[in-house]
Coordinates of C-alpha atoms in Angstrom, one line a residue:
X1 CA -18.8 -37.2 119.7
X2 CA -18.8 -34.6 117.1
X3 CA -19.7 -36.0 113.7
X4 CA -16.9 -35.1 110.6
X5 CA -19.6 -32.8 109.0
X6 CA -19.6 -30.5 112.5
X7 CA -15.7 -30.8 112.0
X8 CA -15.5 -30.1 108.0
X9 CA -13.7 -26.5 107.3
X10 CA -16.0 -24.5 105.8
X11 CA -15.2 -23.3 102.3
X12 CA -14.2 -19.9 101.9
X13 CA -16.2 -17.0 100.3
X14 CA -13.3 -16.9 98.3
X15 CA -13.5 -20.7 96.8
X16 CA -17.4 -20.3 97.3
X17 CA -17.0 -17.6 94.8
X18 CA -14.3 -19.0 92.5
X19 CA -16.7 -22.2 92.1
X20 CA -19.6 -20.4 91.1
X21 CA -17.4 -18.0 88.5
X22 CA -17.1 -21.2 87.1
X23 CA -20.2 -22.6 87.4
X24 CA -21.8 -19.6 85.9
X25 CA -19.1 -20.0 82.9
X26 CA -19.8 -23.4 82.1
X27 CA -23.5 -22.5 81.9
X28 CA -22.9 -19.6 80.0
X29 CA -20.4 -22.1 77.1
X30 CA -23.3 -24.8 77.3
X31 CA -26.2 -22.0 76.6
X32 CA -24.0 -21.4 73.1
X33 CA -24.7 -24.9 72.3
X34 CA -28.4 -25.3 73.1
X35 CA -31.5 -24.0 70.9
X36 CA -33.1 -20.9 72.4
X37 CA -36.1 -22.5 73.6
X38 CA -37.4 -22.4 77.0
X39 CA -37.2 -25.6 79.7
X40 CA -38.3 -28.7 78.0
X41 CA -41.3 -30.4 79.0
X42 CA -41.3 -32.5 76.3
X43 CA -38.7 -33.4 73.2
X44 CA -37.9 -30.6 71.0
X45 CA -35.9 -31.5 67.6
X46 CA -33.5 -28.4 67.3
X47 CA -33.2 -27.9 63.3
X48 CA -29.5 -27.9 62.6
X49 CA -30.1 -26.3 59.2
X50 CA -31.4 -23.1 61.0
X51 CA -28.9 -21.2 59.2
X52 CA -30.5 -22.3 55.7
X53 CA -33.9 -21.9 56.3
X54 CA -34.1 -18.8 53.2
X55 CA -33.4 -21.5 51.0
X56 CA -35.4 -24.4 49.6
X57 CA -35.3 -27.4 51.7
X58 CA -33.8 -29.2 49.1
X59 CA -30.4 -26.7 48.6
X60 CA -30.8 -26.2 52.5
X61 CA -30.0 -29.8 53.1
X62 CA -27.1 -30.3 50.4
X63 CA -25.4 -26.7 51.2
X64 CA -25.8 -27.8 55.3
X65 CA -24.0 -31.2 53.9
X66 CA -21.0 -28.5 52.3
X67 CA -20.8 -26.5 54.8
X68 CA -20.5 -29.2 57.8
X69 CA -18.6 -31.9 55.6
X70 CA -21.0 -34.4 55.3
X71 CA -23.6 -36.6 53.3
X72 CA -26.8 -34.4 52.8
X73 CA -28.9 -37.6 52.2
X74 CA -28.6 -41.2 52.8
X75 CA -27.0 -43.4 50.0
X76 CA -29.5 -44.9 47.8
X77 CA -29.2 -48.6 49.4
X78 CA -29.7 -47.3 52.5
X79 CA -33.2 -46.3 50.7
X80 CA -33.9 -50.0 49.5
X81 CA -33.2 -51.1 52.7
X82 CA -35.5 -48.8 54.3
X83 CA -38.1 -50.0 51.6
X84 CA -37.4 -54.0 51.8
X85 CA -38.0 -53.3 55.6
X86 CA -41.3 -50.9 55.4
X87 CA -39.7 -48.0 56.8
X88 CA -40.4 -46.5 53.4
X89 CA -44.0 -47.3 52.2
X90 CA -44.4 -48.3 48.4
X91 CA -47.1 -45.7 47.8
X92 CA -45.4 -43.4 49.1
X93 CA -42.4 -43.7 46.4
X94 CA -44.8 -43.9 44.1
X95 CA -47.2 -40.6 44.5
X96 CA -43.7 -38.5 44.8
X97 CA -41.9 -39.9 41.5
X98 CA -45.9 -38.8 39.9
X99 CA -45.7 -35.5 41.3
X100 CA -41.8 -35.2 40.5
X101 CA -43.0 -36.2 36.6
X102 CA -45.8 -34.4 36.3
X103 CA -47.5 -34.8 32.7
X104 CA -44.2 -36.8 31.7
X105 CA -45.2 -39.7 33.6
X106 CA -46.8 -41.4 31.4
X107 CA -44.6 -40.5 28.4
X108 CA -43.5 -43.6 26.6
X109 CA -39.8 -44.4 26.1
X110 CA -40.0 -46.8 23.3
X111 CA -39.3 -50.3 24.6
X112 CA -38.7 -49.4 27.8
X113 CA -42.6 -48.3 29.1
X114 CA -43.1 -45.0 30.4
X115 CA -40.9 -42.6 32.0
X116 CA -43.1 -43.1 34.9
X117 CA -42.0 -47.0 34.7
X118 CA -38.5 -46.6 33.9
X119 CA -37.7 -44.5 36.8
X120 CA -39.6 -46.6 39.0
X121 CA -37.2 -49.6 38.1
X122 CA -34.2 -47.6 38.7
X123 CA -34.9 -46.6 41.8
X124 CA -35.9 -49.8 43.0
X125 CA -32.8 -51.5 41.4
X126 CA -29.8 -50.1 41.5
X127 CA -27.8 -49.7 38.0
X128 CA -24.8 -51.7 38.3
X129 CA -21.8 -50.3 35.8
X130 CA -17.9 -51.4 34.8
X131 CA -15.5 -51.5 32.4
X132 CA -16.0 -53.1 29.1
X133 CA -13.3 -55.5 30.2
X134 CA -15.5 -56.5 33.5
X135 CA -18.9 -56.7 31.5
X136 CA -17.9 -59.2 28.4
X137 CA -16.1 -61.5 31.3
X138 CA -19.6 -61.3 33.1
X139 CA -21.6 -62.4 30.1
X140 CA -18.8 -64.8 28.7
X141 CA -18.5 -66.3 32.0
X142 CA -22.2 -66.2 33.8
X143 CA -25.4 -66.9 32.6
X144 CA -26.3 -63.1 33.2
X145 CA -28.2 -63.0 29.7
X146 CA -30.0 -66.3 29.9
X147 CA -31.4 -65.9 34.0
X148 CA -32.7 -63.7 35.8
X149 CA -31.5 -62.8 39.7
X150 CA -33.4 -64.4 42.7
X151 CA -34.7 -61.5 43.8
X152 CA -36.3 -60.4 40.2
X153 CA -40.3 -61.0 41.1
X154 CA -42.0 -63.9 38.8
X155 CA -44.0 -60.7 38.1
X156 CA -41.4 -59.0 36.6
X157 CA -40.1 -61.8 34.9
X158 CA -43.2 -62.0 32.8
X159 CA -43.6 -58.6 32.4
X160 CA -40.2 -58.4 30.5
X161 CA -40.6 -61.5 28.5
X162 CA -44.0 -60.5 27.3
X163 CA -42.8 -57.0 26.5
X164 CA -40.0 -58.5 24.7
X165 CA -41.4 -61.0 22.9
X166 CA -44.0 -58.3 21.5
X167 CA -40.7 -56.2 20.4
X168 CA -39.0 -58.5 18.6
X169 CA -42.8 -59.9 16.7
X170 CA -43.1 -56.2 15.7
X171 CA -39.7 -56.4 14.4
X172 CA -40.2 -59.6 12.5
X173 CA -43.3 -58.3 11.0
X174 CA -41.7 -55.2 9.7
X175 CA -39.3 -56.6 8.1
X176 CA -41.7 -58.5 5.6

């Protein structure tokens, strides 16, 4: 008994032909999408801002972001989160916001420390803003100006009342 593979019709050299037209098509379309590098062996990122590279990496990432309609960089909490998790390495933050200052790091803001200090609060605390309506109903209604929130370190907390306390003592004294 013949099996059905001895029985199958072969395909045509017509059909033979039409399928590889279109094999050789679709390979051709999918070469358009693929970076020009040869078989893989091992992973390869392909650098989807290519088309930037004269620029500075910085304006290559933000004019990619205009150009394919999209966020160039992560929101800011996405940041902390990174940093409450240790995906983002203390140090690290802080040896880039020195380089970013330069000789202004250490430049003193009057109450507020250094520039070096006062940009390393912000980023690790966002700045929450609202209307003047929204803010008075805050400190009317919560205890916003007599506590501090949970997740303000005891070292912080100390920091700030010490630093105040010296303030307002200067203040007193001056006015003698």
């Amino acid at each position: 008994m013949a099996s059905t593979a001895d029985t199958a019709p072969s395909p045509s050299a017509q059909t033979v032909a039409s399928g590889l037209a279109w094999l050789e098509s679709e390979i051709h379309h999918a070469a358009h999408l693929l970076p020009a590098q040869g078989p893989i062996t091992a992973f390869v990122h392909h650098n989807t801002l290519h088309a930037f590279e004269e620029y500075p990496f910085d304006e290559a990432v933000v004019r990619g972001g205009a150009e394919f309609d999209c966020h160039p960089y992560l929101p800011e909490e996405d940041y902390r989160e990174a940093l409450a998790k240790g995906r983002i390495f203390q140090e690290d933050i802080e040896a880039a916001l020195r380089e970013d200052l330069g000789d202004r790091a250490d430049e003193w803001l009057g109450f507020l420390g250094t520039r070096y200090d006062l940009r390393l609060a912000m980023l690790a605390h966002p700045l929450r803003t609202g209307p003047t309506a929204e803010l008075r109903w805050v400190v009317a209604e919560t205890d916003a100006l007599r506590s501090y929130r949970e997740e303000v370190a005891v070292s912080v907390r100390n920091r700030v009342v010490h630093r105040t306390r010296h303030w307002v003592m200067r203040d007193l004294r001056n006015d003698d």
